[in-house]
Structure formats: C-alpha cells, structure tokens
CSV table of C-alpha atoms in Angstrom, one decimal:
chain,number,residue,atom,x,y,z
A,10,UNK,CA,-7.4,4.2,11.9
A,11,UNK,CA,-10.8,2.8,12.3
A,12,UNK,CA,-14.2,4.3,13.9
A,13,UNK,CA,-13.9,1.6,16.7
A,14,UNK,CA,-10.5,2.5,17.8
A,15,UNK,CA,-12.1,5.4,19.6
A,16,UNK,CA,-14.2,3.1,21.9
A,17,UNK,CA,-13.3,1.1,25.0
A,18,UNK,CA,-15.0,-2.0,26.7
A,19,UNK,CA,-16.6,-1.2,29.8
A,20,UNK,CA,-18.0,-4.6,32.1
A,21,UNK,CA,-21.4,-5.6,32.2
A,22,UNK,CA,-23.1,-6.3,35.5
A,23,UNK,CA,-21.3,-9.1,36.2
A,24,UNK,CA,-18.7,-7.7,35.7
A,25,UNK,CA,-17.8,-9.3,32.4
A,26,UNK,CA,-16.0,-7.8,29.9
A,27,UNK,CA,-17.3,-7.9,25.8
A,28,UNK,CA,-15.4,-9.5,23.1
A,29,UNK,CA,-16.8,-7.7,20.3
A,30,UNK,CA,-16.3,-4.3,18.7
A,31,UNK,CA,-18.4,-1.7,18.5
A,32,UNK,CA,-21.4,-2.2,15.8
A,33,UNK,CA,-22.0,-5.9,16.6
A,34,UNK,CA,-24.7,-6.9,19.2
A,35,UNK,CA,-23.3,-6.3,22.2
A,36,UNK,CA,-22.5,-2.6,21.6
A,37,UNK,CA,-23.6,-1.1,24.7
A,38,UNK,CA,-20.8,-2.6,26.1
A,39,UNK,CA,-18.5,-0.2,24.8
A,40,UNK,CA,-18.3,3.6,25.5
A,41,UNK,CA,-16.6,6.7,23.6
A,42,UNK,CA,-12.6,6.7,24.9
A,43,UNK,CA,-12.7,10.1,26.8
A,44,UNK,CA,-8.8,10.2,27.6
A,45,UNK,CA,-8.1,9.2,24.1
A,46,UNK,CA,-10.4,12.2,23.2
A,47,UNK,CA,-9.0,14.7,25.7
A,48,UNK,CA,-5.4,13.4,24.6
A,49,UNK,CA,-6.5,14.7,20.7
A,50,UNK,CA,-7.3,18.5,22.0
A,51,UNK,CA,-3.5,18.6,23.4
A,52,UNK,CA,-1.5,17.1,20.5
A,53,UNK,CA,-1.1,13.9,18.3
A,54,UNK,CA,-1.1,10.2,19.7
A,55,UNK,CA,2.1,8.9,19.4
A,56,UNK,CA,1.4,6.1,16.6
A,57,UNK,CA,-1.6,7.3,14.7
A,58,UNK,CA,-0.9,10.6,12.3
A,59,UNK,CA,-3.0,13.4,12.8
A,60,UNK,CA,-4.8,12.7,9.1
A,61,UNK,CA,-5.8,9.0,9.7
A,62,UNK,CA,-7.2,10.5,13.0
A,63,UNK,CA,-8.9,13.3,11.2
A,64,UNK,CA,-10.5,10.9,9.1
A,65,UNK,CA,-11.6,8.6,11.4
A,66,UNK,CA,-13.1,11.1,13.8
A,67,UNK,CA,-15.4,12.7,10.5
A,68,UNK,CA,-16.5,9.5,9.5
A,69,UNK,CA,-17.6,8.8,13.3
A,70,UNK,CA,-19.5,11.9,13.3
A,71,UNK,CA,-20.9,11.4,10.1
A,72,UNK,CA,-22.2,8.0,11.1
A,73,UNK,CA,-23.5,9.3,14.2
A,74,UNK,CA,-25.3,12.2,12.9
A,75,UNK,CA,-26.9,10.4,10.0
A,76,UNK,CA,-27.9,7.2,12.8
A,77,UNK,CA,-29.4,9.9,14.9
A,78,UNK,CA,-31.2,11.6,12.3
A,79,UNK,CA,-32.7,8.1,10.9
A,80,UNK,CA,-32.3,5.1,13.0
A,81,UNK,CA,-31.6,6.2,16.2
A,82,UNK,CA,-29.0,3.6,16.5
A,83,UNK,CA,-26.1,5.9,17.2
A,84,UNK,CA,-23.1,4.9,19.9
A,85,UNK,CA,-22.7,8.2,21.2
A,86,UNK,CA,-24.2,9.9,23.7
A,87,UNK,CA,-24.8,14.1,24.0
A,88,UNK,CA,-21.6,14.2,26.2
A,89,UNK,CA,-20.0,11.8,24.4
A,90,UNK,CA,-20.6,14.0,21.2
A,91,UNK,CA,-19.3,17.2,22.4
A,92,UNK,CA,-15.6,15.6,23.2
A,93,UNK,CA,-15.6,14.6,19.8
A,94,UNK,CA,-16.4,17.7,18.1
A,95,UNK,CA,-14.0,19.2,20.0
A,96,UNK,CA,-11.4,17.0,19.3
A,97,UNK,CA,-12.3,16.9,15.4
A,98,UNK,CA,-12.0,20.4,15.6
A,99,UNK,CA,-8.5,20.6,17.4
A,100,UNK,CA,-6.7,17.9,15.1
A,101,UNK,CA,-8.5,19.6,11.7
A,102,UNK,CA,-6.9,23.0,13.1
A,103,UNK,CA,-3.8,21.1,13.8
A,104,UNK,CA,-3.7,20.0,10.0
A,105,UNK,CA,-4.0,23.5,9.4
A,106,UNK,CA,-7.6,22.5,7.6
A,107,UNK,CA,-11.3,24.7,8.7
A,108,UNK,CA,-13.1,22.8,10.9
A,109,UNK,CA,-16.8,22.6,9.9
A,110,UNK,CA,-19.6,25.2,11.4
A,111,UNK,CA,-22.2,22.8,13.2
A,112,UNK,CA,-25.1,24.5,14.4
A,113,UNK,CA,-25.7,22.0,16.8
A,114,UNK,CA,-23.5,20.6,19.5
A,115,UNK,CA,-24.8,17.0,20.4
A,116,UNK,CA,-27.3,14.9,19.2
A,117,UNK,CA,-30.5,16.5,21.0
A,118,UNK,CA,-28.9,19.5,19.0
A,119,UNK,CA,-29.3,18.2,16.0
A,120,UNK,CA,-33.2,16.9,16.9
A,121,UNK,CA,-34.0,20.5,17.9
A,122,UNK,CA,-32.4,21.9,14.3
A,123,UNK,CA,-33.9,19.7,12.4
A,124,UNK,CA,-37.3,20.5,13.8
A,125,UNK,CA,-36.8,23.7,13.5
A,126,UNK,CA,-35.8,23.4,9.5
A,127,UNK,CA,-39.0,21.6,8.4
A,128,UNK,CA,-36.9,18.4,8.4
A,129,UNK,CA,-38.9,16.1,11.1
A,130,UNK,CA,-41.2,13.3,9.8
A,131,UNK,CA,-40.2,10.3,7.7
A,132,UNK,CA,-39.7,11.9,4.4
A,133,UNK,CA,-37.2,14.1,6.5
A,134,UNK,CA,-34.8,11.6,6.5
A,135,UNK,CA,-33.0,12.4,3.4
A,136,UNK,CA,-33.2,15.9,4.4
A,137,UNK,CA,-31.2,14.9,7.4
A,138,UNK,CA,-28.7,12.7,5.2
A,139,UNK,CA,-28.2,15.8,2.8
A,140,UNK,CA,-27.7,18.4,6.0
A,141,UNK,CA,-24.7,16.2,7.6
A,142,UNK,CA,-23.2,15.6,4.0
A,143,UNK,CA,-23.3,19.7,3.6
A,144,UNK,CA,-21.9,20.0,7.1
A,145,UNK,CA,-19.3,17.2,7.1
A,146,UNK,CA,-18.8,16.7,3.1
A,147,UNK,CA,-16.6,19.3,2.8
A,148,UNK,CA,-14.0,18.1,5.2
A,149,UNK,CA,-14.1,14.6,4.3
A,150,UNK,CA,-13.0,16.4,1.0
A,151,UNK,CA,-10.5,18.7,2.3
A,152,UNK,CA,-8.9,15.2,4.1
A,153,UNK,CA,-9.1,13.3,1.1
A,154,UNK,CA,-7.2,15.9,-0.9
A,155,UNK,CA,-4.4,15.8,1.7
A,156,UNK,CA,-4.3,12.2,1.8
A,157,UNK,CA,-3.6,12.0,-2.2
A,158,UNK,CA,-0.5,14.9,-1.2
A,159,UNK,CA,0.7,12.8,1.4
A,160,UNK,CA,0.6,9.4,-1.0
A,161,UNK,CA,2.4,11.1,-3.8
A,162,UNK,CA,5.1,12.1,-1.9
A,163,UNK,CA,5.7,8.6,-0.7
A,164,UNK,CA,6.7,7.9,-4.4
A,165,UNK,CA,10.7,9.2,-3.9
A,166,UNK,CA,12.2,7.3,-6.6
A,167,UNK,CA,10.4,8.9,-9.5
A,168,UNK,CA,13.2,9.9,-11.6
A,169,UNK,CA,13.7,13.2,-13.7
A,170,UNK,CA,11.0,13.3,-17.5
A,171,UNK,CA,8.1,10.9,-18.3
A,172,UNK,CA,8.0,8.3,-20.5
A,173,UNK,CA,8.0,8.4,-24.0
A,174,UNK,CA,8.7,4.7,-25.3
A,175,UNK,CA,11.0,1.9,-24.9
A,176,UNK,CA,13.0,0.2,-27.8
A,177,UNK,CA,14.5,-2.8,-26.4
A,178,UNK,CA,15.9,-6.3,-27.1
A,179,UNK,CA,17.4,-6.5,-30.9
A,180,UNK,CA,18.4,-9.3,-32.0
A,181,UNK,CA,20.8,-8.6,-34.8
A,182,UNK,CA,21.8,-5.9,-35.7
A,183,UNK,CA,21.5,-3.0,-33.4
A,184,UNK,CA,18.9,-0.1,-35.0
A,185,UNK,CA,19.4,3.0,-35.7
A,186,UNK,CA,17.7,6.1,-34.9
A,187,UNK,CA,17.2,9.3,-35.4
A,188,UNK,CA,15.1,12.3,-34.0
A,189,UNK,CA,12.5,13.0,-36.2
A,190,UNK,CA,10.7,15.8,-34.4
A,191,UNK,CA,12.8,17.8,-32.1
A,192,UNK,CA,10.1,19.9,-31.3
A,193,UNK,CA,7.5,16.7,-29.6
A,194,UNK,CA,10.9,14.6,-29.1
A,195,UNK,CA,9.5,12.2,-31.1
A,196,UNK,CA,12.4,9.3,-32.4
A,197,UNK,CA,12.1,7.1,-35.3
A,198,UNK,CA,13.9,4.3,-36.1
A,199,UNK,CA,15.6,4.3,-39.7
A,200,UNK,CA,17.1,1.1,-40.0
A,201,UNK,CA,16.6,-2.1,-38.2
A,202,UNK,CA,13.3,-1.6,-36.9
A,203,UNK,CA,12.2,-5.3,-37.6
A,204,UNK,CA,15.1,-6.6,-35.3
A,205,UNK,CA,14.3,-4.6,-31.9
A,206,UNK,CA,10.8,-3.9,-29.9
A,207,UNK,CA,8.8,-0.7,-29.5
A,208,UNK,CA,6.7,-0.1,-26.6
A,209,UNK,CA,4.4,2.9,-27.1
A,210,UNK,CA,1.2,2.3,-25.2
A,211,UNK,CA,0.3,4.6,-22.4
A,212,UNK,CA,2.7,3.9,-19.1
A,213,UNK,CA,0.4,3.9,-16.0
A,214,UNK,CA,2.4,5.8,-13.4
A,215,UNK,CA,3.0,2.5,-11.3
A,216,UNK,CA,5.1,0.7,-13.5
A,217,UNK,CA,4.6,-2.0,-15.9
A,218,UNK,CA,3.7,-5.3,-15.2
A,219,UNK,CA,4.1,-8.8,-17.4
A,220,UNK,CA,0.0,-8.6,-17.7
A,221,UNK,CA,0.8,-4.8,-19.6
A,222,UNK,CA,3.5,-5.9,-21.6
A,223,UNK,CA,1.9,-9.3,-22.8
A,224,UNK,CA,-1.7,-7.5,-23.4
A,225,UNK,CA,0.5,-5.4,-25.8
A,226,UNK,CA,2.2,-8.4,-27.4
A,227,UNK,CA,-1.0,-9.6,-28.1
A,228,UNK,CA,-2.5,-6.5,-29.6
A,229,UNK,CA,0.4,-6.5,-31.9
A,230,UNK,CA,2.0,-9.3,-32.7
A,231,UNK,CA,-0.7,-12.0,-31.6
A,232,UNK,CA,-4.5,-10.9,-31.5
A,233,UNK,CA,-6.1,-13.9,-31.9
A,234,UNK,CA,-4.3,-16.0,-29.1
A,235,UNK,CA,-5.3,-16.8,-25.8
A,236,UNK,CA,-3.2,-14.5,-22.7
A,237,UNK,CA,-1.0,-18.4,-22.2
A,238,UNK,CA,0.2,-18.5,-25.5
A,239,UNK,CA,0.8,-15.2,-26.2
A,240,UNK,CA,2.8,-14.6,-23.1
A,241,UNK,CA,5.1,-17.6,-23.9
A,242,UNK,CA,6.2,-16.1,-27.5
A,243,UNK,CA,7.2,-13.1,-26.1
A,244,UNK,CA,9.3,-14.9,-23.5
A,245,UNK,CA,10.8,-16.5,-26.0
A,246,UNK,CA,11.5,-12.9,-28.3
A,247,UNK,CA,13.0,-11.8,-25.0
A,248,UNK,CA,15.1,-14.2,-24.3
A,249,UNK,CA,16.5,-14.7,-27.8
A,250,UNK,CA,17.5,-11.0,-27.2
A,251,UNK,CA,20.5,-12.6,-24.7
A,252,UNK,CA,23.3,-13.8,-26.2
A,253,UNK,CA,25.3,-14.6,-22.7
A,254,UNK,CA,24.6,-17.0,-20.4
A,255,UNK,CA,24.5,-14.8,-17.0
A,256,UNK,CA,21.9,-12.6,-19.0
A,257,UNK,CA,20.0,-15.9,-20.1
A,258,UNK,CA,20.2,-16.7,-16.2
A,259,UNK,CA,18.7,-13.7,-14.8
A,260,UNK,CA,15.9,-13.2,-17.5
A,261,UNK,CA,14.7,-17.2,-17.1
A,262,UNK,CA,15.5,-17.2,-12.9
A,263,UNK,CA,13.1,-14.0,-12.9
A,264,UNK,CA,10.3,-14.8,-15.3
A,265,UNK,CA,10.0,-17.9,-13.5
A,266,UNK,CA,7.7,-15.8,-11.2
A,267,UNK,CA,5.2,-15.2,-13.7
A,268,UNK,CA,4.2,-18.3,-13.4
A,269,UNK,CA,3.6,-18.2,-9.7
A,270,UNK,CA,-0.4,-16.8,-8.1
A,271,UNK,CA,-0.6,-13.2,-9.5
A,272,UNK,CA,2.7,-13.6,-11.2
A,273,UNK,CA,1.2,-11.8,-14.2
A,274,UNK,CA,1.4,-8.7,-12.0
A,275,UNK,CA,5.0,-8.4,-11.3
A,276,UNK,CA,6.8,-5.9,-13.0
A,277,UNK,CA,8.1,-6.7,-16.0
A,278,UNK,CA,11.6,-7.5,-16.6
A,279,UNK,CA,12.5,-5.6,-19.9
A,280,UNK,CA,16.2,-7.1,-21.5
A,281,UNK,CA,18.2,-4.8,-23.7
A,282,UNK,CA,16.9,-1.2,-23.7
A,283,UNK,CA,17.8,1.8,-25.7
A,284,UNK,CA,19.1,4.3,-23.1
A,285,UNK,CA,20.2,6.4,-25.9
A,286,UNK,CA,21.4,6.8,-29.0
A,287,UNK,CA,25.1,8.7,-29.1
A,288,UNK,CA,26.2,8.4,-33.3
A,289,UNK,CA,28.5,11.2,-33.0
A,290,UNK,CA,30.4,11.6,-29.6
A,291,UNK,CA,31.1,7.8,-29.7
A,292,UNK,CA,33.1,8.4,-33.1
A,293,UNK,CA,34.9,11.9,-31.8
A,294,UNK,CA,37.5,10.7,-29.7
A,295,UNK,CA,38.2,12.0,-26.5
A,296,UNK,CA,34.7,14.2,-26.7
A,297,UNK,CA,33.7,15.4,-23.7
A,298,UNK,CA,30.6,14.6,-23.9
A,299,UNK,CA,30.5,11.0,-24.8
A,300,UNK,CA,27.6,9.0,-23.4
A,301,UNK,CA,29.2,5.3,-22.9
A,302,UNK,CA,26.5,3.1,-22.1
A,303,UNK,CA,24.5,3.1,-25.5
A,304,UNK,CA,21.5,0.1,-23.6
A,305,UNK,CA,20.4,-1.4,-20.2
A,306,UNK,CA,21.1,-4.9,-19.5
A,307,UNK,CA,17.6,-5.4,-18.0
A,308,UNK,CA,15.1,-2.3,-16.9
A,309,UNK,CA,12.3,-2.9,-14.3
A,310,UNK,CA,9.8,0.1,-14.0
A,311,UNK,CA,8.6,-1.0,-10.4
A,312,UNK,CA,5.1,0.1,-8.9
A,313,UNK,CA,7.0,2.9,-6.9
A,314,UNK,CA,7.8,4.2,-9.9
A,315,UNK,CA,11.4,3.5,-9.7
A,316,UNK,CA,13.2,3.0,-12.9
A,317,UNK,CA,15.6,0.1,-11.9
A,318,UNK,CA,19.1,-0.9,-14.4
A,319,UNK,CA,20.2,-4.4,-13.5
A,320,UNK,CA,23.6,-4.9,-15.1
A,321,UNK,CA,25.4,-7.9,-15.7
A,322,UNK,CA,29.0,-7.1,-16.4
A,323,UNK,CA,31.5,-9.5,-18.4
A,324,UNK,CA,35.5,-8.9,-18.0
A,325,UNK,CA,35.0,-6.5,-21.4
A,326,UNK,CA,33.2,-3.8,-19.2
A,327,UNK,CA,35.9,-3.0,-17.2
A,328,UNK,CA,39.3,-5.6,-18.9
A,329,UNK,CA,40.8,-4.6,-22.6
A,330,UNK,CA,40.8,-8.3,-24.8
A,331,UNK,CA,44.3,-9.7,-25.2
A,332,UNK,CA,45.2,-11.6,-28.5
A,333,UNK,CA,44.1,-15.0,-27.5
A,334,UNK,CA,47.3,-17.2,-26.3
A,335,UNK,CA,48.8,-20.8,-27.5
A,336,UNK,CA,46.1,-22.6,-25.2
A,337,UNK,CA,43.3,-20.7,-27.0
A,338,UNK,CA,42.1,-18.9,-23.8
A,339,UNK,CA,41.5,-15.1,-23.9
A,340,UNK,CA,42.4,-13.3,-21.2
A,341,UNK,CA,41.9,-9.4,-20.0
A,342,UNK,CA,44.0,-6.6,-18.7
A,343,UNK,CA,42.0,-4.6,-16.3
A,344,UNK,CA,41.7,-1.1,-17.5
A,345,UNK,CA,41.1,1.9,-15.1
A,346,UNK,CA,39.6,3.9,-18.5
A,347,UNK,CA,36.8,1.2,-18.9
A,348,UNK,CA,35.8,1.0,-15.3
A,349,UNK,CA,36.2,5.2,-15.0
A,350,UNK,CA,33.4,5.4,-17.6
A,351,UNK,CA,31.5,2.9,-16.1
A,352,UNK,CA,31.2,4.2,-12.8
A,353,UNK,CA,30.7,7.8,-14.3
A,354,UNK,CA,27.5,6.9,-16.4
A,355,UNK,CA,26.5,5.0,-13.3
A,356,UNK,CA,26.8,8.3,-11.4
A,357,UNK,CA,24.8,9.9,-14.3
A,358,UNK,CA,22.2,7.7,-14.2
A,359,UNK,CA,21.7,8.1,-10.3
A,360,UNK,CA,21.8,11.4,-10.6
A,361,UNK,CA,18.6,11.1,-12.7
A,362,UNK,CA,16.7,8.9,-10.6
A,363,UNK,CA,17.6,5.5,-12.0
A,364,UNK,CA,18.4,3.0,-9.1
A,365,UNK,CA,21.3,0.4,-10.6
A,366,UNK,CA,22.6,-2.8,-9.4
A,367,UNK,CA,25.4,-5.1,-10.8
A,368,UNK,CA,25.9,-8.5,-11.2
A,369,UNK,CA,29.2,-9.7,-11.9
A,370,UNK,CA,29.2,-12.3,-15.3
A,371,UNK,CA,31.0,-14.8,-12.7
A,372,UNK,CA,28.8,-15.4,-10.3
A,373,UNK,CA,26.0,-15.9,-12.6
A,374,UNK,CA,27.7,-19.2,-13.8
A,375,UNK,CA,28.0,-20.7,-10.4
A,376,UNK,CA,25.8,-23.8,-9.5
A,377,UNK,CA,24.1,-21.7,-7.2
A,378,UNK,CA,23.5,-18.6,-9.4
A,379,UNK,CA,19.5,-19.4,-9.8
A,380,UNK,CA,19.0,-19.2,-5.7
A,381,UNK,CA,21.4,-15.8,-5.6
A,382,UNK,CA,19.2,-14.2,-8.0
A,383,UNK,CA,16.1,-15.6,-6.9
A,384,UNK,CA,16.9,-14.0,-3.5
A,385,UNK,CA,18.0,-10.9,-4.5
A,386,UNK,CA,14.7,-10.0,-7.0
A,387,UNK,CA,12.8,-10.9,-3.8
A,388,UNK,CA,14.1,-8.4,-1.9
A,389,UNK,CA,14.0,-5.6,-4.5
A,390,UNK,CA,10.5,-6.6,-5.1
A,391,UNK,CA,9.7,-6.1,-1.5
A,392,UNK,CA,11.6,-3.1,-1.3
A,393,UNK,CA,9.7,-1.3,-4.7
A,394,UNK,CA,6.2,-2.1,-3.6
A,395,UNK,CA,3.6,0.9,-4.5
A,396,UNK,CA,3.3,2.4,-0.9
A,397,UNK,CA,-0.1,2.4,1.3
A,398,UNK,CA,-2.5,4.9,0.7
C-alpha cells in the first residue's frame, strides 16, 4: 500500500476533477480520505492487511512531520493529522505492536514543541528530522521486523535439514562414499571422485540458479574463461551424465532457457544426485530398512526454497527384464514389489519436504515430448517463484 492510497480527488472550481496523484503539481486537489480513516479505527479494509496499512500510515506521518518541520510542503492539514494518528494508533494496537508517544497532536503541535525544545531556526532542521525519527523510528522498526516474520513464513516448502553439498552426475562408475566425520556429518568420497561433481559452496537460502552453479564451474574447473564458455562445458559434463534419451530430453528441453533474457537466473537443473548412500541394507535382503532410491533423476532447488525430484521412469522402475525373445525385443513383467518401493521412498521423500514429479520414459520419446516438457517447467517455474515481500 502506498502513501497516496489514503487521498481522494476533490473538484476544483470548475468543478473539474485532477488526474494526478498526490505529490505532483496539482496536489491541493486531493484531500486526506476521512471514511477510509474512520474505517481503520473500526477494523481492517477488506483488501489491504493491517501491516501494509501500518506501514503506509507511518511513512505518511513521517513525511508529514519531517515536511512540516522543514519545507512546509506537507498534504495534511491539523484535522487531517489527528484522524491519522488515530488511525495509526488503532491498526498498530490491532497488530498487537505500541503505538508511539507523540507529544503533539497536529502539525501546529509539533511547531509549538519544537519552539519550546530550542529546535526553531534553520539549523533546527535536523533537530526536527532527528525528533520524528526518535518518535516514529521505532515503529517503522517494529513493522519491519514483522514484515521479515510474515515473508519467511511464506516459504512452506522448506524441507526438513540444510544443505551440506551435492555430489551429482557420474559418468562411469558410480563413487563411493563414506562418512568421515560423524560428529560434523561430513562425507568423503573414497573411490570415484574424478567421475561425479561436488558442489560445496555456500547455498543462498533461495535456491540455486545456472549463474551460481556456472560461477562455480568456473572457479574450479575453468578460471580463466569468459561466463559463455564456461557455461557451455558444464552443459556438456551434465549432459554426458544421461545415458537415456528421455533424460537427454528433459536436461536439453530445460537448459534451453538459459539462453533466453535472464535465463542465467533460473534455477538450475541438477542431473543425477546422490540422495544417499545405502552399502549395507541394499546387500541384506529383505532389511527393513532398505533405502531404494540410491540418486535423483534431476533436483531443482527453486527460489521458494523447494527442493524439487523430477523422475523420469523406464519400464525397469516398476517391470522385472525378461530374457530377451527370438525377435531380439526385451520385454517386462510388471512387478507390484518394484512399484511398492517406489511409491514408498516417494512417500519418504514427501514426508521430508521434497516435492516429486514423474515423467513416464514413453512420453519423453514422442514427437511432441520437447513442447510437453517445455509446458510443464513453465508452470513449476511459475508456481516456485520466491514470494513478495
């Protein structure tokens, strides 16, 4: 909500009625809303929240205060003042916030205060400035604290722990890794490192774009190229990552975008990453405890701060390989086991604050597969934006 929004037009003597706001030359041609201000002391407006209000109706004081006290060039008049101390004070107290203690209660109030506290002549000024920021500062604080509240609990999708580090797309074969320090969960890989990627830097809370991950690939792998060049070779390291088709699909039909006017900003689509590493309860069979899904397909940490899994499933994840027949085509027989532990680490994974979607393998190699998942990462996209303060 803006200062203006409190101020109606009123008709000049011809009757005439301004097209300006408030603040532009033909100012005195709007006056202070007095129903909107009477409607504050009784209860909310029915489309503004009672904190964009709040703030609004400080900073108009403020303004007004500090015009009086220098330029004279305030839009409110004494009466006009009182309403909207009063209603500042009813919505602060409806925020369950103190409203401030002004020793004046208009504008004329303020001249005779400041008179009366060695604060009149030009070099008084700043005095003036510095007694409406003691006043009204502490408020403005107060609101500003409570916006921050109300903007972190916009972000719903943060999931359970913080991030540590990813260790994503191998090519070859897969590493291994242990837990080298149980204490600071710190993990090492032991064998393989050179064939997988390791992203340590700090994760800014709203996700990780293309510019993030290729300003690391540079840092590490590239120093001395140019942001272009460096961002193509790790395309490339990506995709070579893929070894099916629909995968290949998704990655290229995605990162297409980061070519596109602040494409660099998107999230970055991560292929191949680590969920975990399960040595032991993969090899016991039947364990209880068996964590199925050793890596993501794809992992997008979104400026919400959503952790989104983008599977792509082929006929193995939830079909049991047949010996391959006389014509030399291998089928599958569906197997409720597969798709039971599917759906279970799915569950597990929601549980935890991951949001996953799937992509069947055969409606990536349609003709039209490029437009389906061009459509669809549009809509997440809009869907995962950071909110509004």
């Amino acid at each position: 909500m803006q200062t203006d929004d409190f101020f109606r037009g009123r008709p000049d003597e011809d009757g005439d009625w301004p097209d300006h706001r408030p603040g532009e030359w033909v100012c005195q041609l709007w006056e202070l809303d007095v129903k909107l201000m009477e409607s504050l002391r009784f209860g909310p407006l029915p489309a503004q929240p009672d904190l964009d209000v709040a703030v609004a109706l400080t900073r108009l004081l403020h303004e007004d205060f500090v015009a009086r006290g220098t330029s004279h060039d305030e839009r409110m008049n004494d009466e006009e003042v009182v309403l909207a101390v009063k209603a500042h004070r009813a919505v602060l107290e409806r925020l369950g916030l103190k409203p401030p203690q002004l020793p004046f209660r208009h504008h004329s109030g303020f001249y005779d205060y400041w008179r009366k506290n060695d604060m009149s002549g030009g070099g008084g000024w700043q005095a003036r400035r510095e007694c409406i920021e003691e006043l009204l500062g502490p408020t403005r604080q107060a609101l500003e604290d409570l916006q921050e509240a109300e903007y972190e609990q916009r972000f719903k999708n943060g999931p359970r722990g913080t991030f540590k580090n990813l260790i994503f797309a191998a090519v070859g074969p897969k590493p291994q890794i242990v837990l080298r320090d149980a204490v600071s969960n710190e993990v090492e890989i032991v064998r393989n490192a050179e064939n997988c990627l390791v992203y340590k830097d700090p994760l800014p809370l709203q996700g990780l774009t293309w510019r993030q991950m290729v300003t690391w690939w540079q840092t590490h792998q590239m120093p001395d190229a140019e942001e272009p060049e460096a961002a193509d070779a790790l395309y490339r390291r990506l995709y070579r990552s893929l070894d099916s088709l629909p995968e290949q699909t998704v990655l290229r039909t995605y990162c297409a975008r980061y070519a596109e006017s602040d494409g660099l900003d998107l999230p970055a689509l991560i292929p191949q990453v680590y969920l975990h590493y399960d040595p032991y309860t993969r090899k016991s069979g039947g364990h209880s405890g068996a964590l199925h899904r050793e890596r993501m397909d794809f992992l997008l940490l979104a400026p919400d701060r959503s952790r989104i899994v983008i599977e792509v499933d082929g006929a193995h994840h939830y079909g049991i390989k047949n010996p391959t027949g006389p014509d030399g085509r291998t089928n599958y027989t569906a197997s409720p086991r597969l798709y039971s532990e599917m759906v279970a680490e799915d569950r597990r994974l929601r549980l935890a604050g991951y949001e996953i979607y799937r992509f069947g393998g055969w409606e990536l190699t349609r003709p039209d597969s490029p437009q389906l998942i061009s459509d669809f990462f549009t809509e997440l996209l809009n869907r995962h934006k950071k909110p509004t303060p």
